[in-house]
Short mmCIF file of C-alpha atoms in Angstrom, two decimals:
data_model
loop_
_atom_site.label_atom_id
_atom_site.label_comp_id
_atom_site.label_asym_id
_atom_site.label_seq_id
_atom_site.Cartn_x
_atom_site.Cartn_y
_atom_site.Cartn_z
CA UNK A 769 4.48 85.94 -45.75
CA UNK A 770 7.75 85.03 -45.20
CA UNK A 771 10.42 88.45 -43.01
CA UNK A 772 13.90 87.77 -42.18
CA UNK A 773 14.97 88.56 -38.75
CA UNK A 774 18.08 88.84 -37.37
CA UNK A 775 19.70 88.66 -33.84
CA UNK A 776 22.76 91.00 -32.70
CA UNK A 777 25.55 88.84 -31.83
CA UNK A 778 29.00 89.91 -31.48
CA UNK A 779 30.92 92.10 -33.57
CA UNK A 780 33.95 90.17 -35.40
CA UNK A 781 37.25 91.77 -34.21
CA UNK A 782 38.88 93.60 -37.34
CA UNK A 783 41.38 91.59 -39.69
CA UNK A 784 44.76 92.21 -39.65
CA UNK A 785 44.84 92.83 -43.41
CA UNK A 786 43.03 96.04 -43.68
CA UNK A 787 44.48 99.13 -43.38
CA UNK A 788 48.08 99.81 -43.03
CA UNK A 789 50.54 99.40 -40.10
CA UNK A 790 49.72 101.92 -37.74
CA UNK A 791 52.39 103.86 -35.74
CA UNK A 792 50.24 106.38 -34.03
CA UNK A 793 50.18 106.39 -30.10
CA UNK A 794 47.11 105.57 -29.14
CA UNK A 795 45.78 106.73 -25.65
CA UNK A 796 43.31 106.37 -23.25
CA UNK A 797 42.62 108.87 -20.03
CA UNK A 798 45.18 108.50 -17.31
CA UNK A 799 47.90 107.45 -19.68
CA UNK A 800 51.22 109.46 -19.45
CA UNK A 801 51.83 110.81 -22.56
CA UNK A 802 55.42 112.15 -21.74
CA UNK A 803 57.49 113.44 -18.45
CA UNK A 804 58.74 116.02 -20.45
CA UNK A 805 57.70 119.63 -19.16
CA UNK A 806 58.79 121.39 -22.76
CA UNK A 807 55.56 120.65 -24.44
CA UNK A 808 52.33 123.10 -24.59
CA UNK A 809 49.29 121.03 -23.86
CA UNK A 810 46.62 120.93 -26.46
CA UNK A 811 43.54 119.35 -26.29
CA UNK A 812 42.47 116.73 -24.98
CA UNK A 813 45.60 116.40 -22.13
CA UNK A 814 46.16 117.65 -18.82
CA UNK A 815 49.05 118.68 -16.74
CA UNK A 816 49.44 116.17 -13.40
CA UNK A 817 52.04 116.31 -11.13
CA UNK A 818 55.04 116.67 -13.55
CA UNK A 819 53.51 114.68 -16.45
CA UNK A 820 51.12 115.57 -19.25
CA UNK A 821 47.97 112.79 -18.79
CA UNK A 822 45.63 112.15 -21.59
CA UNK A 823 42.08 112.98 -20.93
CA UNK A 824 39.99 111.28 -24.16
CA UNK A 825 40.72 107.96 -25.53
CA UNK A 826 42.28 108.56 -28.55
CA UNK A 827 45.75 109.15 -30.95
CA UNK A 828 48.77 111.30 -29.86
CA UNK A 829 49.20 114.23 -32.20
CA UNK A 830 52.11 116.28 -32.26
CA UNK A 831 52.64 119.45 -34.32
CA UNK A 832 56.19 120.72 -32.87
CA UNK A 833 56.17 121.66 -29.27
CA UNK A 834 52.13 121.07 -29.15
CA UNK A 835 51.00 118.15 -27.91
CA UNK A 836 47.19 117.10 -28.30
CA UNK A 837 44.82 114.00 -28.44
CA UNK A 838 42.93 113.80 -31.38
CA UNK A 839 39.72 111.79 -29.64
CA UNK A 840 37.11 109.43 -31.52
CA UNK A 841 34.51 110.69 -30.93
CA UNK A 842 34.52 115.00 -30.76
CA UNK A 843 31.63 117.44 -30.25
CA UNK A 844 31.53 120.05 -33.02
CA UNK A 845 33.62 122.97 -32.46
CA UNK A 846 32.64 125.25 -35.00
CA UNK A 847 35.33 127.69 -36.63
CA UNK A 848 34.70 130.91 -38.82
CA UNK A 849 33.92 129.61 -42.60
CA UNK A 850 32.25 126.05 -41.86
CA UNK A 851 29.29 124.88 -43.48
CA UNK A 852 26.62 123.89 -41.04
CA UNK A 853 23.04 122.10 -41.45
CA UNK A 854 20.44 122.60 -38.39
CA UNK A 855 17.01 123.23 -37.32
CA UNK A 856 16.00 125.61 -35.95
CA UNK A 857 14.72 124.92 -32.56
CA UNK A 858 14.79 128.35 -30.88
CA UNK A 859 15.28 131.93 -31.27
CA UNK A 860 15.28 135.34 -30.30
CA UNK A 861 12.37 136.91 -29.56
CA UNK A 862 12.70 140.83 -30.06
CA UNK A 863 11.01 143.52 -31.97
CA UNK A 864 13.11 144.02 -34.89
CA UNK A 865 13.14 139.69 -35.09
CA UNK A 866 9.33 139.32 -35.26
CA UNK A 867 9.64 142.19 -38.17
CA UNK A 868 12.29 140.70 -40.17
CA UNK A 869 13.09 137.19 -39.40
CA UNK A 870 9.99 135.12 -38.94
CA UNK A 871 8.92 135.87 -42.59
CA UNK A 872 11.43 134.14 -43.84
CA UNK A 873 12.77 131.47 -41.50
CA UNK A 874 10.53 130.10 -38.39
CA UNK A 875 11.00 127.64 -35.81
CA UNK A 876 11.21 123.65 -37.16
CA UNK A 877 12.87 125.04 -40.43
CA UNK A 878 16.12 123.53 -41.42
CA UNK A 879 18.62 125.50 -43.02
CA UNK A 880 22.26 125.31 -44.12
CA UNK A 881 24.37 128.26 -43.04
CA UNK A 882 27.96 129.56 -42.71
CA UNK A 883 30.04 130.24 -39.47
CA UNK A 884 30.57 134.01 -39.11
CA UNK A 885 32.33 134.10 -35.55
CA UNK A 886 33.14 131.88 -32.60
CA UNK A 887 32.79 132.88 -29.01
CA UNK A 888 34.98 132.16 -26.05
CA UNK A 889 32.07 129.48 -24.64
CA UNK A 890 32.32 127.80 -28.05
CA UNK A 891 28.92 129.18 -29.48
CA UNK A 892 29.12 130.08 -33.06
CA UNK A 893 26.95 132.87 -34.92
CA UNK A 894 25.94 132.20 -38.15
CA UNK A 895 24.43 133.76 -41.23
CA UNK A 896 23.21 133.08 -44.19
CA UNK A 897 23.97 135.81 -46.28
CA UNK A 898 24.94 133.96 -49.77
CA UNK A 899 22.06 132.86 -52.07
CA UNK A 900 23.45 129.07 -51.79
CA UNK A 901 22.23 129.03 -47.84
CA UNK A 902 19.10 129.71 -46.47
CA UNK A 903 15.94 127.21 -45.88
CA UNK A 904 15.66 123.47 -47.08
CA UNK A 905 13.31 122.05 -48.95
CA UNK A 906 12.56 118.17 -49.66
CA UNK A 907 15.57 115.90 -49.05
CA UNK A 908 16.73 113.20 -46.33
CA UNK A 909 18.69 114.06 -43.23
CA UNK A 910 21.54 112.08 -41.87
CA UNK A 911 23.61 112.56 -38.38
CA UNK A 912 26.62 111.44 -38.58
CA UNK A 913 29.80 111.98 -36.28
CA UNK A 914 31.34 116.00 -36.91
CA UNK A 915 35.08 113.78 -36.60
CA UNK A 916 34.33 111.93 -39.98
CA UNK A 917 33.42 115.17 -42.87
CA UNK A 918 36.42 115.73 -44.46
CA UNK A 919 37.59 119.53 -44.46
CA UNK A 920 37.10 120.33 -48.22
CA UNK A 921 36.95 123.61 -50.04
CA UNK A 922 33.13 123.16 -50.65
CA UNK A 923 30.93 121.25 -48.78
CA UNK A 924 28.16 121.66 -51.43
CA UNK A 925 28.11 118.82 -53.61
CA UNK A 926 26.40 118.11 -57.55
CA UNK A 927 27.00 114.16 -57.36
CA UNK A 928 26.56 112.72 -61.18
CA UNK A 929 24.38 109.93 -60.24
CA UNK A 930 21.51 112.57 -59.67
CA UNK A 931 21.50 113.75 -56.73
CA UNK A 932 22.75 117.13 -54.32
CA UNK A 933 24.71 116.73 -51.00
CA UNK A 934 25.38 119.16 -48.44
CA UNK A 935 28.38 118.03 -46.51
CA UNK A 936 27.55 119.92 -42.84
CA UNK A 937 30.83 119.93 -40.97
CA UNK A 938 28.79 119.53 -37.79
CA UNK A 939 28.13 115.92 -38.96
CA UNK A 940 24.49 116.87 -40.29
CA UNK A 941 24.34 115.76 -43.80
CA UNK A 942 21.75 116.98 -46.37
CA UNK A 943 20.56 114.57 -49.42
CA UNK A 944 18.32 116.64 -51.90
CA UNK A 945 17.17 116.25 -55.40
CA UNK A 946 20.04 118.57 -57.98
CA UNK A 947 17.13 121.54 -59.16
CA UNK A 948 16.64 121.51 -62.48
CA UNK A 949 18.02 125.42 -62.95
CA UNK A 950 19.57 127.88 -60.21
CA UNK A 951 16.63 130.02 -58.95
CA UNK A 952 18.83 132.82 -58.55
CA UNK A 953 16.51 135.10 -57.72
CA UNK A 954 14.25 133.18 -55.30
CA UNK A 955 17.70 133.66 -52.91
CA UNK A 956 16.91 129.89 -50.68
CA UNK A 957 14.19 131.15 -48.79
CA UNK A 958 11.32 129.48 -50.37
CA UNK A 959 10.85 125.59 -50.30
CA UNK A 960 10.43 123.92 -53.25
CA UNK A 961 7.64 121.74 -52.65
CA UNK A 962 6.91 120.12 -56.35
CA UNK A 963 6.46 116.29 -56.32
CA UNK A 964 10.00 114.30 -56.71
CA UNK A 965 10.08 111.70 -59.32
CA UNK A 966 10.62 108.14 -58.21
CA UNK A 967 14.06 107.78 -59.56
CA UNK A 968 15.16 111.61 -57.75
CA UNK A 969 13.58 109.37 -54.52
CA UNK A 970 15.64 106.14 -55.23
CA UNK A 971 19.06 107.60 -56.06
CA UNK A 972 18.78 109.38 -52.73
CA UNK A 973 17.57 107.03 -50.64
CA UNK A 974 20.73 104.51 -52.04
CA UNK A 975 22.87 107.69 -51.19
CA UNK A 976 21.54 107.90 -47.48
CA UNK A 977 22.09 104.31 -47.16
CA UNK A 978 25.80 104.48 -48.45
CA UNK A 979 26.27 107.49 -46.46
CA UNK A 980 25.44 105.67 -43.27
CA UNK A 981 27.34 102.36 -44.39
CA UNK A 982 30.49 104.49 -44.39
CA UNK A 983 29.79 105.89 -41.33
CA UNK A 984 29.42 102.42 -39.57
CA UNK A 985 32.70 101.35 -41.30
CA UNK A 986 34.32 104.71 -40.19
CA UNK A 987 35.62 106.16 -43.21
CA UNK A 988 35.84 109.53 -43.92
CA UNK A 989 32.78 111.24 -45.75
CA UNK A 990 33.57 113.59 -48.88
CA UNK A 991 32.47 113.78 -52.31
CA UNK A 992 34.45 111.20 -54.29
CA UNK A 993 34.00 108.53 -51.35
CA UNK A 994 30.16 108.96 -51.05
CA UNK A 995 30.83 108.70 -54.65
CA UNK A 996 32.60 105.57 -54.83
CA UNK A 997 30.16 103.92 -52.11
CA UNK A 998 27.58 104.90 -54.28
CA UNK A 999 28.69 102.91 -57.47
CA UNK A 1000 29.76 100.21 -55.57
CA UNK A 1001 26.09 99.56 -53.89
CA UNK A 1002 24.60 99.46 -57.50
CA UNK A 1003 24.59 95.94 -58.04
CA UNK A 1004 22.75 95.64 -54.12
CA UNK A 1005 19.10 96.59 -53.44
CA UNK A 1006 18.77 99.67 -51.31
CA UNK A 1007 17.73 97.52 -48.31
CA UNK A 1008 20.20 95.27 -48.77
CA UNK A 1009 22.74 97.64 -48.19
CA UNK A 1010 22.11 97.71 -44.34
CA UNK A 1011 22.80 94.78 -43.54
CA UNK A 1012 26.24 94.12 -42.60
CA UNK A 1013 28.12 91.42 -44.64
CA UNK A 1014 26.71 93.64 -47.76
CA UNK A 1015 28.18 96.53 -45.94
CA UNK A 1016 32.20 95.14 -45.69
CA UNK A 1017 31.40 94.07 -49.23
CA UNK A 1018 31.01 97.97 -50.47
CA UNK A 1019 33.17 98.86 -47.98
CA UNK A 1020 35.97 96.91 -48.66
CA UNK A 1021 35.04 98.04 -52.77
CA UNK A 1022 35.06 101.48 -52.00
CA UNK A 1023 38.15 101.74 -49.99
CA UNK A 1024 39.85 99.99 -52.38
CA UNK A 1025 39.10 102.16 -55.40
CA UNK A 1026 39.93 105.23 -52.86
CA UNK A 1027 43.59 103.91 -52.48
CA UNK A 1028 44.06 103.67 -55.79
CA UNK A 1029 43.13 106.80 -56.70
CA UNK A 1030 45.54 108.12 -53.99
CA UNK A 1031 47.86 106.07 -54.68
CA UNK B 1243 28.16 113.86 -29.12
CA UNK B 1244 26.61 110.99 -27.63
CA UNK B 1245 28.63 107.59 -26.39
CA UNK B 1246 26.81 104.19 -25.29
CA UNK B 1247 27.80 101.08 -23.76
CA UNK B 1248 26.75 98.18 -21.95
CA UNK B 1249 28.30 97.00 -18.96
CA UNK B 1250 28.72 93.44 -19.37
CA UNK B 1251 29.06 93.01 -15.64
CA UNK B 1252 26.68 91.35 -12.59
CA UNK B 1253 24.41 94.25 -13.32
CA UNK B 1254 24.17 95.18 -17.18
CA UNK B 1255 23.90 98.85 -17.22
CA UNK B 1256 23.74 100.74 -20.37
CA UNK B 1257 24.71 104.34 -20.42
CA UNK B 1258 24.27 107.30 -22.39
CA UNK B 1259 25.80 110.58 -22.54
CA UNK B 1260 23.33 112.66 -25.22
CA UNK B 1261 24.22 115.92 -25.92
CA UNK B 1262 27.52 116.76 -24.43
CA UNK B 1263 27.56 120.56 -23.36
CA UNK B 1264 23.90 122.16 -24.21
CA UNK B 1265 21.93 124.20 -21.93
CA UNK B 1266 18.09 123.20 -21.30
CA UNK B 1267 15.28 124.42 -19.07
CA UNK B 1268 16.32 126.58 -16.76
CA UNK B 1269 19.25 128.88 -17.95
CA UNK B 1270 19.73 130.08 -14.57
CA UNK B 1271 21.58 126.86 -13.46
CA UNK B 1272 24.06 127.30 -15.82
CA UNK B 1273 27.35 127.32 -13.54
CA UNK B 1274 29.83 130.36 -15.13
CA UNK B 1275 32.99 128.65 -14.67
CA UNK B 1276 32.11 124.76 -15.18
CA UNK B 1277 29.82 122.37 -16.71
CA UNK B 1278 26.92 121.07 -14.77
CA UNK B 1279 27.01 117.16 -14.16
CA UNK B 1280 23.66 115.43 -14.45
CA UNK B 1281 23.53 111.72 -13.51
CA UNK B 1282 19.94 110.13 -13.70
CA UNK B 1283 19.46 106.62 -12.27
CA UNK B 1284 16.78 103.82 -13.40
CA UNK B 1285 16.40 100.22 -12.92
CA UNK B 1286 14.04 98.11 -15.28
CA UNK B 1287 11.01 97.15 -14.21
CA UNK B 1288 12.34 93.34 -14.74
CA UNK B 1289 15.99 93.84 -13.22
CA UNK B 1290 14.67 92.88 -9.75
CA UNK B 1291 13.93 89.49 -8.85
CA UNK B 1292 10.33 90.91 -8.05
CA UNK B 1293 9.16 93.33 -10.30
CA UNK B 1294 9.66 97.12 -10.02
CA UNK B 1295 6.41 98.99 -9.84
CA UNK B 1296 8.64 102.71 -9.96
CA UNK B 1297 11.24 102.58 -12.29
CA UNK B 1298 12.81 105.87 -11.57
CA UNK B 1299 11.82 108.49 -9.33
CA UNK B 1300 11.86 107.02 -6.07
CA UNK B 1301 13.88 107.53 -3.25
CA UNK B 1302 16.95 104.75 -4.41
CA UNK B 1303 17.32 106.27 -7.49
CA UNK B 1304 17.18 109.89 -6.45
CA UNK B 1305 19.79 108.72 -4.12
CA UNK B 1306 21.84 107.03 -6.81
CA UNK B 1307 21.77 109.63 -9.28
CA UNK B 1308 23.23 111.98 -6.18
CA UNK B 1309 25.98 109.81 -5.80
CA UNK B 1310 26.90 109.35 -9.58
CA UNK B 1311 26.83 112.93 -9.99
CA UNK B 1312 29.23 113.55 -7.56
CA UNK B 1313 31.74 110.27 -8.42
CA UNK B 1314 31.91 111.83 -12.19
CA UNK B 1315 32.62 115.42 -11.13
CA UNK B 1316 35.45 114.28 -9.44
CA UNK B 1317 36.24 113.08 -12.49
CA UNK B 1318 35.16 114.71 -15.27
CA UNK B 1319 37.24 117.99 -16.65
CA UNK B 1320 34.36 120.30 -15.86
CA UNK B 1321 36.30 123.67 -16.41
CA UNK B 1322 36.90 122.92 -19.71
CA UNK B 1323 33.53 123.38 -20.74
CA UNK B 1324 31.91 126.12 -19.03
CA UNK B 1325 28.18 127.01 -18.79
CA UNK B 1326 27.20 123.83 -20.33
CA UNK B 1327 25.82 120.15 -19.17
CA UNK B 1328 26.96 117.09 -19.34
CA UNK B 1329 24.19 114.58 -19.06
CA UNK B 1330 24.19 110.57 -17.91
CA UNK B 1331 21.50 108.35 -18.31
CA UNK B 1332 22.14 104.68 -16.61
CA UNK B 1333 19.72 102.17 -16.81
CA UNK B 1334 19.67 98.97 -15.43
CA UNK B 1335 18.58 95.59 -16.64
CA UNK B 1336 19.50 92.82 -14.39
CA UNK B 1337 20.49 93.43 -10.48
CA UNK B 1338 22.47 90.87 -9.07
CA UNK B 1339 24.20 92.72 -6.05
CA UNK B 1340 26.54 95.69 -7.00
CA UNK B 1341 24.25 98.43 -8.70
CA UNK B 1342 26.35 101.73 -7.83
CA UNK B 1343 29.79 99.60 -9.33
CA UNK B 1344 28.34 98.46 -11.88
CA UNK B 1345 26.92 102.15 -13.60
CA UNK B 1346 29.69 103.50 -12.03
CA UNK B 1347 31.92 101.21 -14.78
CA UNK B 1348 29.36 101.53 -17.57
CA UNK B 1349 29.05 105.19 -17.28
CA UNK B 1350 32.78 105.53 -17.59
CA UNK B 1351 32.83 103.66 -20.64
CA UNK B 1352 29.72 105.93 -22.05
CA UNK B 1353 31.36 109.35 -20.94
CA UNK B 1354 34.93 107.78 -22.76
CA UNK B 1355 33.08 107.16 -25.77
CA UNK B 1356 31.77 110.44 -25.52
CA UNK B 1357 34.73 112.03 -25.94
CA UNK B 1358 34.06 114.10 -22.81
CA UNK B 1359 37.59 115.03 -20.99
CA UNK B 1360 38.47 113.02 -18.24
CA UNK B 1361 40.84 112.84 -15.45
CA UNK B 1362 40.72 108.85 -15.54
CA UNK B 1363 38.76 106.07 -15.72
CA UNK B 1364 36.38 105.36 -12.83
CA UNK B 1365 36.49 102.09 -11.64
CA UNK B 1366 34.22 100.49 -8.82
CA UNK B 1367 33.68 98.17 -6.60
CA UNK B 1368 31.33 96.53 -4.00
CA UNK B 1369 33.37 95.22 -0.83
CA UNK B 1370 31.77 93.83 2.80
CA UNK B 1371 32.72 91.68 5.38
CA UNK B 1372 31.38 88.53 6.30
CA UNK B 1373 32.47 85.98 9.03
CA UNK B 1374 36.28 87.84 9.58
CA UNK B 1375 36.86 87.92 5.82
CA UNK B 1376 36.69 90.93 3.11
CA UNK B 1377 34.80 89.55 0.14
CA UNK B 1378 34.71 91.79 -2.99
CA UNK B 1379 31.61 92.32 -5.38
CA UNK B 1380 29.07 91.01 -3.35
CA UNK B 1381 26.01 89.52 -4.65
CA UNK B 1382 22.43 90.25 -3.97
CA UNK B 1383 22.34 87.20 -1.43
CA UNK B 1384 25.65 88.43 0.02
CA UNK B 1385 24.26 91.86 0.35
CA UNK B 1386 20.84 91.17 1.69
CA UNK B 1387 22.12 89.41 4.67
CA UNK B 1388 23.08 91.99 6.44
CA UNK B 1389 26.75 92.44 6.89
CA UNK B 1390 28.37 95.98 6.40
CA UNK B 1391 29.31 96.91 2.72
CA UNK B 1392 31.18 99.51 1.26
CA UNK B 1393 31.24 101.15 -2.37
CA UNK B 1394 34.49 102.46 -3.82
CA UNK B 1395 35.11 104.36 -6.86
CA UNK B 1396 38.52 104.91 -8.09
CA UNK B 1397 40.66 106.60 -10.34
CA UNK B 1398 43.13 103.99 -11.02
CA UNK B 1399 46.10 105.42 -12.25
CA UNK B 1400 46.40 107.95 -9.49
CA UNK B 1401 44.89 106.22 -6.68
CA UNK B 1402 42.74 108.39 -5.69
CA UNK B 1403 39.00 107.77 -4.36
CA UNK B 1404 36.05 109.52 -5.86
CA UNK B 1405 33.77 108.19 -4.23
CA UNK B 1406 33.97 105.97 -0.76
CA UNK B 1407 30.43 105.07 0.95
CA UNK B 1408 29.41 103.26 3.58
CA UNK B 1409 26.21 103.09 5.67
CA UNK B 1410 26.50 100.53 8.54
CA UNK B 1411 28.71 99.37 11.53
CA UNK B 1412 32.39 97.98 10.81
CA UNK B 1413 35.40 98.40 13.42
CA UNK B 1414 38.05 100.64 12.36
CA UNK B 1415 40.68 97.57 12.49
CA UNK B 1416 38.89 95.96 9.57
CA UNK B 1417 38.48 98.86 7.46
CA UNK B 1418 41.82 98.42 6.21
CA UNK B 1419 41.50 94.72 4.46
CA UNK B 1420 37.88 95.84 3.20
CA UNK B 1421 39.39 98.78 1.66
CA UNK B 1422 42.17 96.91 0.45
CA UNK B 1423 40.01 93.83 -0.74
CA UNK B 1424 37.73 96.79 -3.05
CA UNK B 1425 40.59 98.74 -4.50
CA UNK B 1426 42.08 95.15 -6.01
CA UNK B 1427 38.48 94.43 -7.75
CA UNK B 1428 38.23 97.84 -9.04
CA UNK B 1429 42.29 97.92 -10.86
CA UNK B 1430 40.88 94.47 -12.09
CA UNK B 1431 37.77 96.36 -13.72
CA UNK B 1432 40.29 99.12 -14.94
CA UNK B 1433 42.56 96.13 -16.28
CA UNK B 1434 39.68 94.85 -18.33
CA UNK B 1435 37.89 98.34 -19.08
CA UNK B 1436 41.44 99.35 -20.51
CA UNK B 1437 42.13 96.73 -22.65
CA UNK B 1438 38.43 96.83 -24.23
CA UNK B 1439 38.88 100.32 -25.08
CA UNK B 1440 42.55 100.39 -26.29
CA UNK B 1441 41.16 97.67 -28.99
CA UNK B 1442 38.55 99.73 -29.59
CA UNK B 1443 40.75 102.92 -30.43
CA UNK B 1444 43.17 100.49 -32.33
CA UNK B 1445 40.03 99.21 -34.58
CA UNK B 1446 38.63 102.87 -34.87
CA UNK B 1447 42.23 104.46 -35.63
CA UNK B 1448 43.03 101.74 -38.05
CA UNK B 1449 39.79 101.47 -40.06
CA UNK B 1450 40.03 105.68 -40.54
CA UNK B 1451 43.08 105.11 -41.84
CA UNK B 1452 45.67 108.30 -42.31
#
């Protein structure tokens, strides 16, 4: 039986011909960004003896007299009204919890949720007090980066090709078959275990793949460009679309349709 | 967050930096007003010429982890990310002389890509002295036979050390040249380290487009 193998070998640096010019000042830590004291330091910048320094490798951003590095690569820092995906690992244990809660959510369960507040440490509470969040059932999870979901109006996605997608804006990205009618009353806290058909179970495993294409190829994840990915990747088998002169193929597709929709 | 890279220097370290400020086990070590620093050291069991029956846990890589930990808080923006941890995980695969540099460089890398706030990079450098001349980045062979050696981590744009170790006999007059001889290698590692991670932002920045 014959299995293709491949080695890791270099990554080619980027042509020149994608993407436009660039004017952005990039940065890396210890850089001066500017000797001028009249700016308020943002993020990822510190004040050093008279100059502002970068502290994360990254682009200058400057909104007025705010000065900030926008890094690569960010932790999620929650704010009130994201969507969020997660499992639940741990919680509290107290009376009125074991009463309540653990009926309807326990440990292991992932569930999408909304942020209600932010705390000074950066810790976010959350609830899930609309009938759209609550517990997920059968569906694929993908980690991505929290830098590269767009900041839409909804995160909750009906993609025509078939399938649901829950756009978490702390990078965790939920693939699940579209239900067949709104359970309105059911309120998201019972799983929906029913067998999914084989064609529910290919369109999302093409839409996983896509999804983590684009993330390799770093562009920005949101409805109409998971959508775009998607059409592109028909004419490719779904494990094809790993491997990586496939991927610039879509890629390159995909970003191309996206410009000239924007454009 | 998590950021990886592999040192692609006399000894290939890879580092990671999982989970970027996250409290686990005990609570209780949580600092209030800064984020705990966590460095752990391992070599593979092949990265020695004989091989490594422990690959952590002993008493070199206790030791080694100690001194990371204490080179990247002197570097790392810890107040901005109070009662939290920032982890480092360093393995590495082939020792040829160098060990503490080398993570030293590869951990920088991993903590950049991270996006974990930092005062500058951390560059290092082996340096000894061997018949009346500094030599720079010794090798195993240069290191086993004896001489003194010294291990310098900098912070290149500033100057300043973060780390300076030493454990033998050298007269004060020669300090000077040995110092001198490390703090060249190490700008040299910044030179490269910077340019490999300016192209990187360029690729990332361009390829996101906006």
């Amino acid at each position: 039986m014959a299995m293709e193998m491949r080695l890791p070998v270099a990554r080619k640096p980027l042509s020149e011909s994608v993407g436009r010019d660039t004017k952005k000042h990039l940065v890396v830590p210890g850089d001066t960004i500017t000797t001028d004291t009249g700016f308020m330091r943002g993020h990822g910048t510190y004040m050093g003896e008279e100059k502002l320094i970068a502290s994360v490798a990254g682009s200058v951003e400057r909104v007025n007299k705010l000065i900030c590095v926008k890094a690569l690569k960010t932790r999620y820092n929650g704010e009130v009204g994201d969507i969020v995906v997660g499992r639940i690992t741990e919680r509290r244990r107290s009376a009125e919890d074991e009463l309540a809660m653990r009926g309807f959510l326990q440990e292991v369960d992932l569930i999408s949720a909304e942020v209600q507040a932010v705390f000074s440490d950066g810790a976010v509470s959350l609830h899930t007090r609309s009938l759209k969040y609550g517990k997920l059932g059968q569906g694929v999870l993908v980690q991505v980066s929290p830098s590269l979901v767009k900041r839409q109006k909804t995160h909750f996605h009906d993609l025509p090709c078939g399938a649901s997608v829950i756009l978490g804006n702390n990078g965790f990205i939920w693939i699940y078959p579209t239900p067949e009618h709104k359970e309105e009353d059911a309120g998201g806290f019972t799983a929906n275990l029913e067998p999914v058909s084989l064609a529910d179970r290919e369109v999302i495993s093409r839409l996983r793949n896509c999804i983590v294409l684009l993330v390799t190829q770093r562009v920005m994840l949101y409805d109409t460009s998971i959508l775009y990915c998607y059409e592109a990747s028909l004419p490719h088998q779904i494990k094809d679309l790993l491997k990586p002169e496939i991927m610039e193929e879509v890629v390159m597709e995909t970003r191309q349709r996206l410009l000239e929709q924007e454009g | 967050a998590g950021g990886r890279c592999s040192g692609s220097w006399r000894a290939m370290s890879p580092a990671y930096v999982p989970f970027l400020p996250q409290i686990r086990g005990s609570r209780a070590r949580a600092l209030p007003d800064r984020a705990l620093v966590n460095c752990q050291y391992s070599s593979a069991t092949f990265s020695t010429g004989e091989r490594k029956r422990r690959p952590h846990g002993d008493r070199k890589s206790c030791e080694m982890g100690l001194q990371l930990r204490q080179t990247f808080e002197a570097a790392i923006l810890t107040q901005l990310h109070p009662r939290s941890q920032i982890d480092i995980y360093v393995q590495v695969l082939q020792a040829d002389g160098g060990t503490y540099a080398a993570c030293v460089n590869a951990a920088t890398l991993a903590v950049l890509d991270a996006g974990v706030p930092m005062r500058d990079f951390v560059c290092a450098c082996s340096a000894g002295f061997v018949d009346s001349t500094a030599l720079a980045d010794l090798s195993h062979v240069e290191e086993a036979a004896g001489g003194p050696q010294l291990a310098l981590a900098l912070l290149p744009a500033s100057g300043q050390i973060a780390l300076l170790e030493m454990d033998a006999r050298l007269h004060e007059d020669h300090l000077e040249s040995v110092l001198e001889a490390a703090a060249r290698a190490a700008r040299d590692v910044h030179t490269l380290l910077d340019r490999v991670v300016r192209q990187h932002v360029r690729e990332a920045s361009v390829l996101l487009g906006d």
